[in-house]
XYZ file of C-alpha atoms in Angstrom:
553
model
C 28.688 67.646 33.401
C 26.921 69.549 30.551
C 25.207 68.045 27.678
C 23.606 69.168 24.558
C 19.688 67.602 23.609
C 17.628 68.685 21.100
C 14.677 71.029 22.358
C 10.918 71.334 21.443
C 11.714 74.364 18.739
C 14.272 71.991 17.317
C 17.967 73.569 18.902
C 19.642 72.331 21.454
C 19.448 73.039 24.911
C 22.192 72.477 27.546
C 21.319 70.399 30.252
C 23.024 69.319 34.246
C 23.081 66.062 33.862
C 24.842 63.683 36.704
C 26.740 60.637 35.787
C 29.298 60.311 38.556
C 26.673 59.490 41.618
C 28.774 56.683 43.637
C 26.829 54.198 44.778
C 26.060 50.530 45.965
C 29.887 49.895 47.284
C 30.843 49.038 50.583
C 32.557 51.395 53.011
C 36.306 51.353 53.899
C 37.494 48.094 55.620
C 39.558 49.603 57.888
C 40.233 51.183 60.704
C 39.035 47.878 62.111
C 40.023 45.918 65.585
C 42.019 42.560 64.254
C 41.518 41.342 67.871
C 38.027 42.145 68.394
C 36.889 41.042 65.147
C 38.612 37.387 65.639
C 36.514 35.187 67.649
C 39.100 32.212 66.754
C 42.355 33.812 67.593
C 40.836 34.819 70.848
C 39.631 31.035 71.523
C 42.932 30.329 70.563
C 45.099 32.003 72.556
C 43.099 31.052 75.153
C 42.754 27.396 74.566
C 46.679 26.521 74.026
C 48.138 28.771 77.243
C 48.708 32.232 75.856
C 46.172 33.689 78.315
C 48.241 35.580 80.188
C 48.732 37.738 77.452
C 45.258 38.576 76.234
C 45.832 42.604 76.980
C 48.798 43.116 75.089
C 47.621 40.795 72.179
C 44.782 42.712 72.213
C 46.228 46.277 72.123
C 48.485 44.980 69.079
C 45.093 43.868 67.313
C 43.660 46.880 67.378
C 46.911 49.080 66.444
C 47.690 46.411 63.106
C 43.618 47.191 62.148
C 44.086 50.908 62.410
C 47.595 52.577 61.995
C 49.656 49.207 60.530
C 47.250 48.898 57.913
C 47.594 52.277 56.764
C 51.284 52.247 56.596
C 51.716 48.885 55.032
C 50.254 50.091 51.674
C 53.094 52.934 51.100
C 55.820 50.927 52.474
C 54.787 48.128 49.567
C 54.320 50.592 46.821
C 57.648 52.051 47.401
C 59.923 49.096 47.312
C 63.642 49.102 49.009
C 66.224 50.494 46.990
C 70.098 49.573 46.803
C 72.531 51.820 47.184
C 75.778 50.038 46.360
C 77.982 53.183 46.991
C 77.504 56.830 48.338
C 78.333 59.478 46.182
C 81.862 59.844 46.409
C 82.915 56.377 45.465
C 82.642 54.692 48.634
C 81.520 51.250 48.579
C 78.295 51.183 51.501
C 76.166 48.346 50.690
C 73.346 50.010 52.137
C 69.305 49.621 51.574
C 66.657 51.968 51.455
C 63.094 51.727 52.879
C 60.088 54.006 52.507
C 59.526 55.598 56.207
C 56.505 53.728 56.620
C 58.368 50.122 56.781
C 60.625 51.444 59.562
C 57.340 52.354 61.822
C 55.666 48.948 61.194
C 59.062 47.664 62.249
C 59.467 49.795 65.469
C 55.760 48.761 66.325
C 56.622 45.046 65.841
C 59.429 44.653 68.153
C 58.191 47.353 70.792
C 55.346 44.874 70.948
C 57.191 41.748 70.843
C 56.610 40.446 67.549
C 60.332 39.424 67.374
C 61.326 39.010 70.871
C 58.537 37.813 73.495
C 59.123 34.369 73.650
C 62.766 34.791 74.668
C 62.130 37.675 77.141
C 59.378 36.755 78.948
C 60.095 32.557 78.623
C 57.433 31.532 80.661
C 54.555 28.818 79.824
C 52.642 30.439 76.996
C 55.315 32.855 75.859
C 55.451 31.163 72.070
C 51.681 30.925 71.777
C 51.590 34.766 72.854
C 54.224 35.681 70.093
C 52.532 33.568 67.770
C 49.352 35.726 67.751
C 51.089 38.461 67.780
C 52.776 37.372 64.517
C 49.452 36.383 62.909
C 48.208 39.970 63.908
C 51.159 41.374 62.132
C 51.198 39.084 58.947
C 47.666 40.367 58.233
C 48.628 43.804 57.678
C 52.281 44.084 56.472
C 53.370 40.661 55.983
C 56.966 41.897 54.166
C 58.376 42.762 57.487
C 57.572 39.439 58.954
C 60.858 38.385 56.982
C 63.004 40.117 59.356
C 60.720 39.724 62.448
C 60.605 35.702 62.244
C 64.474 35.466 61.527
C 65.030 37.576 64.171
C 63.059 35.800 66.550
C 64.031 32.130 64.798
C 67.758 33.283 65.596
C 67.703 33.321 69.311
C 68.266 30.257 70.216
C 70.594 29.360 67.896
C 73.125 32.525 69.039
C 72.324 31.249 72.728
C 74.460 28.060 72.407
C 77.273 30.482 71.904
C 78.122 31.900 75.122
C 80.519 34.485 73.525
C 77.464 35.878 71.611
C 74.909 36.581 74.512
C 74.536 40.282 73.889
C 73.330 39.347 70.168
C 70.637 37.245 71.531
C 70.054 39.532 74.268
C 69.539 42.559 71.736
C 68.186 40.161 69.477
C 65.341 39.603 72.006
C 65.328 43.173 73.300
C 61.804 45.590 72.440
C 63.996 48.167 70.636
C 64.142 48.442 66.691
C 67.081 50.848 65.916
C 67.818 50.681 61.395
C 70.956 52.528 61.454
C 73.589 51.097 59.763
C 75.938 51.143 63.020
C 78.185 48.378 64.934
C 76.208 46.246 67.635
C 78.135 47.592 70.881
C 75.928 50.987 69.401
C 73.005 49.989 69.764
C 70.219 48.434 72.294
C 68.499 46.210 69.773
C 69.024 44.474 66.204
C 67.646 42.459 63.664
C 69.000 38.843 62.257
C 69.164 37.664 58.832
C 69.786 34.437 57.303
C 71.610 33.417 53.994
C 71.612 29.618 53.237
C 71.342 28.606 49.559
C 73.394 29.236 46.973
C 73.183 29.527 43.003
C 74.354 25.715 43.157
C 72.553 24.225 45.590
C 69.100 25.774 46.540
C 67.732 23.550 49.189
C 70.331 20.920 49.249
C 72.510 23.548 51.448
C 74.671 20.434 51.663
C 76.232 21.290 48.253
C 77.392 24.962 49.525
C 80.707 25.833 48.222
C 81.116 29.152 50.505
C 84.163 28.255 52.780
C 84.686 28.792 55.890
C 88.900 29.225 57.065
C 89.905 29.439 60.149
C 91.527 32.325 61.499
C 93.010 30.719 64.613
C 95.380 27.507 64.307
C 93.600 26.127 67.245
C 90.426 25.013 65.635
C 89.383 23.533 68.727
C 89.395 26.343 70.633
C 89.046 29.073 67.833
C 85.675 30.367 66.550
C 86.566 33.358 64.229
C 86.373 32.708 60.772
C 86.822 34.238 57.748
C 83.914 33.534 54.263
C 84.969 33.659 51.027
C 81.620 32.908 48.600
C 78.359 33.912 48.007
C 74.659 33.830 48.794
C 72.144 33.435 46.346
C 69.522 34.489 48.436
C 70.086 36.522 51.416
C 67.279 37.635 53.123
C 66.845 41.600 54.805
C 70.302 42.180 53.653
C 69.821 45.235 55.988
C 69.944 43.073 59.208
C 72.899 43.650 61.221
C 73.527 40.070 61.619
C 73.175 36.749 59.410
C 73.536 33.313 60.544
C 74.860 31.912 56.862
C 76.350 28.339 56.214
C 79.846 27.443 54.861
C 82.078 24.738 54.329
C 84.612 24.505 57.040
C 87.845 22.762 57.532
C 85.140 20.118 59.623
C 82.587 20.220 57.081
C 79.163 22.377 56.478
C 78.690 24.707 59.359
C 76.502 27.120 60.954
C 78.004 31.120 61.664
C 76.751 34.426 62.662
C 78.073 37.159 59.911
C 77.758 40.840 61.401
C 77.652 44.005 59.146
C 80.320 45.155 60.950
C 83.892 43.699 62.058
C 84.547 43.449 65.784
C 87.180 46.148 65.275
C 84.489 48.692 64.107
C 85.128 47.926 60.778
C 82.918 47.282 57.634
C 82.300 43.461 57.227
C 83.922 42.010 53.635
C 80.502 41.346 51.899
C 78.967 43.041 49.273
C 75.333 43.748 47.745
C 75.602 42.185 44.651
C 71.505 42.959 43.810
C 68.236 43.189 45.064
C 65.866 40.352 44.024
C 63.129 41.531 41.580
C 60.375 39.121 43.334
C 56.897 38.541 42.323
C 55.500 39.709 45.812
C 57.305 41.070 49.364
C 57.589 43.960 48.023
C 58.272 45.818 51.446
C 60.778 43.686 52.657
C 64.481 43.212 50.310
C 66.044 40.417 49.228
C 69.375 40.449 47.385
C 72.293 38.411 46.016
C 75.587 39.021 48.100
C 79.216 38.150 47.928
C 81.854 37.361 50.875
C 85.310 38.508 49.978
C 87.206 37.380 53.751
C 84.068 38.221 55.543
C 84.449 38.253 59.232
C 82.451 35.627 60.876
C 81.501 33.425 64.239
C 80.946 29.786 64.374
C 78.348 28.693 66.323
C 77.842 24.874 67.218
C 80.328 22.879 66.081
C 82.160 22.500 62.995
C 80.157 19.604 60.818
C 77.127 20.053 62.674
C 75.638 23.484 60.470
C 72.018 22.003 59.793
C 71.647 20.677 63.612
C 72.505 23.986 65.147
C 69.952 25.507 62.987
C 67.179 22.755 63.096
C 65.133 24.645 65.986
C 65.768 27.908 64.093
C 64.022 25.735 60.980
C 60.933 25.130 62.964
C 60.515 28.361 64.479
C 60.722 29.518 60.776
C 58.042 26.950 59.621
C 55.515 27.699 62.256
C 55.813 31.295 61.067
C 55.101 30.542 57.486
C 51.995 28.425 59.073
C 50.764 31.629 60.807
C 51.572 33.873 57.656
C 49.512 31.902 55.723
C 46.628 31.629 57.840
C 47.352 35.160 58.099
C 47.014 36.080 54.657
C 44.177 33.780 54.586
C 42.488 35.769 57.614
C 42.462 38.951 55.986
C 41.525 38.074 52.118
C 38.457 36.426 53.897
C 37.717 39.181 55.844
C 37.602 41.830 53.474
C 36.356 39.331 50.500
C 32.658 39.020 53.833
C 32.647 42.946 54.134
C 32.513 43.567 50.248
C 29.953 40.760 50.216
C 27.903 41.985 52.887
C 27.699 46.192 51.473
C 27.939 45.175 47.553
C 24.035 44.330 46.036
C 23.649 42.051 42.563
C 20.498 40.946 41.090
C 18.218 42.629 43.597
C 19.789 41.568 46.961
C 23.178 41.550 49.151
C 25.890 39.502 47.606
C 26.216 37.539 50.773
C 22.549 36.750 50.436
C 22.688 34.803 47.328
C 23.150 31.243 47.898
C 26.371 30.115 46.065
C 28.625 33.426 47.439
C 27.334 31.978 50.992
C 28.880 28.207 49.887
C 32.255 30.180 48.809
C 32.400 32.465 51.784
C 31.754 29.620 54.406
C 33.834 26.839 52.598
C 36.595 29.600 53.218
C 35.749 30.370 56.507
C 35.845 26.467 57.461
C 39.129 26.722 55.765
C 40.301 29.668 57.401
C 39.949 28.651 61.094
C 41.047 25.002 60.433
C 44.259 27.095 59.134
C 44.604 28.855 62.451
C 44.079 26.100 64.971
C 46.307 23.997 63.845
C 48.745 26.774 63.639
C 47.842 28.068 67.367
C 47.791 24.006 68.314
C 51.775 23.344 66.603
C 52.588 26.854 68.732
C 51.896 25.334 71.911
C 53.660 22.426 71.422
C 56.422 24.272 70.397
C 56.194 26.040 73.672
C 55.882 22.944 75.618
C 59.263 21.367 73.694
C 61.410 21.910 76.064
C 59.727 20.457 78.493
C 57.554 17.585 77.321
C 59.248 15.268 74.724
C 55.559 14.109 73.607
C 55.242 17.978 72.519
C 58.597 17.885 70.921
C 58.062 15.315 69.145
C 54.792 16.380 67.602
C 56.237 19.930 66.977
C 59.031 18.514 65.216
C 56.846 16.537 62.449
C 54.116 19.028 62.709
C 55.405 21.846 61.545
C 56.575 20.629 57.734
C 52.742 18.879 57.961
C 51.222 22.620 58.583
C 53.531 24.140 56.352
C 53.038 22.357 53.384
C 49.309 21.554 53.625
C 48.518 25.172 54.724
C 50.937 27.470 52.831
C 50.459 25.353 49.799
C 46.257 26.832 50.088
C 46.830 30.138 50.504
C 47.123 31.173 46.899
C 43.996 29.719 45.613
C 42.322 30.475 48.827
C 43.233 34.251 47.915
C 42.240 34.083 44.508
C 39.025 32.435 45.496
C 38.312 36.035 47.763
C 39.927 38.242 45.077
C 36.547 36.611 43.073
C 34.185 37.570 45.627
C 35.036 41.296 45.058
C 35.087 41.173 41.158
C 37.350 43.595 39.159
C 37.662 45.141 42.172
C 39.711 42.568 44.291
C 42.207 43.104 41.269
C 43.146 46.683 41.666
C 45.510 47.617 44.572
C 43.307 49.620 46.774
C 41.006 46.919 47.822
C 44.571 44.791 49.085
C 44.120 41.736 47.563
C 46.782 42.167 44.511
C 49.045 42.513 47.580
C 48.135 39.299 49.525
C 47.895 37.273 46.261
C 51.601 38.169 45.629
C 52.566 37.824 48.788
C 50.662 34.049 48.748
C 52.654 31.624 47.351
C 56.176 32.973 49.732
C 55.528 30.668 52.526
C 55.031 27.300 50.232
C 58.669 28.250 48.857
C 60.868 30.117 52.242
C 62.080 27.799 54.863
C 61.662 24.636 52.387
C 59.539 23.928 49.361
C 56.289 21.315 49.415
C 58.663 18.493 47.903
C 61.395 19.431 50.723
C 59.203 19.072 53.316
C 57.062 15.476 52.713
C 61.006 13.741 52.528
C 61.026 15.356 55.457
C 58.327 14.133 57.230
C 58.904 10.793 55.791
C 62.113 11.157 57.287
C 60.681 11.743 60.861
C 58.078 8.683 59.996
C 60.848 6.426 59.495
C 63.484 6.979 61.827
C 61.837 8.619 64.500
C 59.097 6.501 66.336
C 58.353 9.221 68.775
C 57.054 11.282 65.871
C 54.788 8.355 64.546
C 53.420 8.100 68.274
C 52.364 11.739 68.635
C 50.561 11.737 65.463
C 48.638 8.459 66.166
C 48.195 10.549 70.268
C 46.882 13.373 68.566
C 44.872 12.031 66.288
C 43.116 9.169 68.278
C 41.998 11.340 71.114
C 39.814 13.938 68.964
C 36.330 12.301 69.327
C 34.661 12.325 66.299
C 37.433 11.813 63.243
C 35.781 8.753 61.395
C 37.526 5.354 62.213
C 37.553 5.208 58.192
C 39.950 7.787 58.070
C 42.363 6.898 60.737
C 42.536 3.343 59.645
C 43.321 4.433 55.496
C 46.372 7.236 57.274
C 47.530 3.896 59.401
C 47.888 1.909 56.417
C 49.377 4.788 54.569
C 51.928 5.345 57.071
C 53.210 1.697 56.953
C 53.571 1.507 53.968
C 56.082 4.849 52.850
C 56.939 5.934 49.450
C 57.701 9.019 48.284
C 56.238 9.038 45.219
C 52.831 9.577 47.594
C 54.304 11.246 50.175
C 52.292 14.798 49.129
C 49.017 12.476 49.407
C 50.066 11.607 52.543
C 50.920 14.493 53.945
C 48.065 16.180 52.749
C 46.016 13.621 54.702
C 47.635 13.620 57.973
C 47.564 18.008 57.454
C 43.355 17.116 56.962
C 43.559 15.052 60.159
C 45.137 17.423 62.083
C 42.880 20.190 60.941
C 40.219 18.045 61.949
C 41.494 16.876 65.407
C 42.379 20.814 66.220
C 38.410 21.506 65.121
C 37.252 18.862 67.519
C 39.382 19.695 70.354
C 38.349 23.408 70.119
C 34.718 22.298 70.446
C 34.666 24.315 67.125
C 30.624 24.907 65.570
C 32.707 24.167 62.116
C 34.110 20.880 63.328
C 31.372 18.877 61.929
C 31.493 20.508 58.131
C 34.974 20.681 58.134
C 34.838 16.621 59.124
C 32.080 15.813 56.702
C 33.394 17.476 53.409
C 37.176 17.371 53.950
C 37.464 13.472 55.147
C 34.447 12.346 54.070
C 34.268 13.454 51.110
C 31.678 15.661 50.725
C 33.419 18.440 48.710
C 34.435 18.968 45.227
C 37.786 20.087 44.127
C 36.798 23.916 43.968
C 35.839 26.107 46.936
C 31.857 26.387 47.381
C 31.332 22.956 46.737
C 30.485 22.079 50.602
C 26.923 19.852 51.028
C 24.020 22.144 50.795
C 22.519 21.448 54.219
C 26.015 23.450 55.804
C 25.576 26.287 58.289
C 26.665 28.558 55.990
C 25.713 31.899 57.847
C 27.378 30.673 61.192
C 30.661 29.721 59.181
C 30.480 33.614 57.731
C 29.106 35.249 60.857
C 31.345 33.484 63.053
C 34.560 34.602 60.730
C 33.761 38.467 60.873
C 31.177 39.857 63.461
């Protein structure tokens, strides 16, 4: 620019002076390799049988660092839109997305995101998928709505042999978003719509019915809805397994878009939900005016026929958070390492080394336990030991680690200053998306009844913890003796305490089994006490630069 200063004779004299140099911040984050960079997913998938799958894991980490991330931030910024009816009148019900959200979805299930586990179900299968999902949270976590319903939904359709090509498509690598019937295409997408304006989590209180449409109940499984949803989830889907009130009680049925008959399906769009975060993905309000619909299971027995659909769902929230945890640590270490304060790198000065490391610790304590619950929800089928644990588990993981993810974000928004608030650096975007998981599938409250639920009517659940967590070496006898006594004696006005120990415990055991180099930190100042309430408050004679390096290379 020009500017005016006074001269020697007393006039002014114009001047070139520069006062836009950029300097002293750090280069782009990405294009980046998700795989590469992630020394603890690749233990991981290693450690708990998803091996077999390194290559394609690894081609999917380094497409979500590079093209995914690009595409997620336009497919945010412009958020679905609702078009109720087309322009002559005619009722559609039909959302928009920004082109962008429809390639991150095509990526997703071409690379098994959605459907791995059930196509190739071998040993390993749901520890594969479940990296794959972590990979995929990191980048564009909207779409995992869709992606973890559909996948949740498999096995639920399977126990309906008159709905095998669902689960079949369901499973199938193709990703086709028109708005067509089933028979037209080679894959779809599931939704789900459970609570309603009266009810929330107590689905039990649904007032949707359910009529028959046969007179032969017994052998009839077409049904027709009258109701509503309060939230429905990707209202775009072409299927939703909802929940109504039947003749036989609450029930579990798969809704299509579209009528067997090639007809429209008798539900409408009433809204889209105006959320605080997801932006990518829609959520809406609907109502069913004789909408077509299959039972599945039988009538009565709606929350059992979903209940492995449930846990599928809550190990996803698991990975999403440690997803979402993943990446705002990652990016908080590369602004640290490029940004100088105060004469030196911010990862230099001492405290920003506490933060970043007490976040690291955090971090991978996040994902093993998340990659640890995946294999025995591989294994559940198969081992009831495994079942058992999966079954408690996953509401542990889900509350203790979903319910960290938002301060863990803000705590790496801080890192970057001002500018971890402004949407390019990505951060905005995971701290809205943060607090999802502690909600979907089951808020914190919802799921310590539930896990005192498994501790007191299901011994096999109290035996795997007490398995799992006697055989890490190295989890002070302290500890395991105050959760014993704590577990005898239940009460849910502590169950969050409790649960938030036995989530520490697991954390810990998951360190310890993984030989982990944070095992020892995470043991000494998250069940010994050795930590404040605040992140950066770990003992001063930590590792710290083997926590950071070991988090991003």
């Amino acid at each position: 620019m020009s500017a005016f200063v006074p001269s020697a004779a007393g006039g002014l004299e114009s001047h070139r002076v520069e006062n836009h140099l950029v300097q002293n911040q750090p280069p782009e984050f990405a294009p980046r390799d998700l795989w590469n960079d992630d020394v603890v997913l690749r233990e991981s998938l290693a450690r708990e049988g998803g091996q077999a799958w390194t290559a394609q894991v690894s081609a999917y980490g380094a497409l979500a660092g590079d093209a995914l991330y690009a595409l997620g931030f336009d497919a945010h910024r412009d958020r679905p839109r609702l078009r109720s009816h087309d322009r002559f009148g005619h009722r559609i019900d039909v959302v928009e997305f920004h082109p962008n959200y429809h390639q991150v979805m095509r990526s997703a299930i071409e690379h098994g995101v959605a459907g791995l586990s059930w196509r190739e179900g071998r040993e390993g299968s749901h520890v594969a998928r479940a990296a794959l999902s972590y990979l995929h949270h990191q980048v564009e976590p909207g779409s995992s709505c869709p992606l973890t319903m559909t996948h949740a939904a498999v096995p639920v359709l399977r126990q309906a042999p008159a709905l095998a090509e669902w689960a079949d498509k369901a499973a199938a690598p193709h990703y086709d978003p028109r708005n067509v019937p089933i028979a037209d295409k080679r894959g779809v997408t599931l939704g789900m719509g459970m609570t309603e304006k009266q009810g929330g989590s107590d689905v039990r209180s649904n007032t949707t019915a359910a009529t028959p449409l046969s007179a032969d109940r017994q052998s009839g499984d077409e049904y027709s809805l009258v109701g509503h949803k309060w939230f429905f989830s990707a209202p775009m889907s072409d299927g939703f397994l909802v929940l109504a009130q039947a003749p036989g009680g609450l029930s579990c049925f798969l809704m299509p878009r579209w009528r067997p008959d090639g007809s429209r399906n008798a539900f409408r769009i009433m809204r889209l939900k105006d959320k605080l975060g997801d932006w990518s993905n829609a959520s809406s309000e609907v109502e069913f005016d004789g909408a077509w619909a299959h039972r599945v299971g039988e009538e009565g027995r709606g929350v059992p026929t979903i209940i492995q659909m449930v846990m599928l769902t809550r190990l996803d929230c698991m990975l999403g958070s440690s997803a979402e945890m993943r990446m705002a640590l990652a990016q908080a270490i590369h602004h640290a390492r490029h940004r100088s304060t105060f004469g030196k790198r911010l990862v230099e000065h001492a405290l920003m080394r506490n933060v970043l490391a007490d976040l690291a610790i955090a971090s991978e304590a996040a994902l093993v336990l998340s990659m640890r619950v995946a294999r025995a929800v591989d294994a559940a089928d198969r081992d009831a030991g495994e079942a058992a644990f999966a079954r408690v588990a996953t509401a542990i993981g889900k509350y203790w680690i979903c319910k960290r993810a938002p301060a863990f974000v803000n705590e790496a928004q801080e890192c970057l200053g001002g500018a971890g608030y402004v949407e390019e650096s990505m951060l905005p975007r995971l701290y809205r998306q943060a607090p999802l998981n502690s909600i979907w599938e089951g808020s914190g409250n919802i799921q310590c009844l539930d896990v005192l639920r498994a501790l007191a009517r299901e011994p096999e659940c109290v035996a795997a913890l007490q398995q799992e967590l006697s055989e890490a070496d190295g989890i002070p006898e302290t500890f395991i003796a105050g959760l014993a006594d704590a577990m005898s004696r239940i009460e849910e006005g502590g169950a969050r305490l409790l649960v938030e120990r036995l989530a520490l415990g697991l954390q810990a055991a998951a360190l310890l089994r993984a030989d982990s180099p944070l095992a020892e930190a995470f043991v000494r100042s998250r069940l010994q006490g050795r930590h404040g309430l605040a992140f950066g408050t770990l003992p001063g004679d930590i590792d710290f630069q083997t926590a950071i390096a070991r988090t991003l290379p």
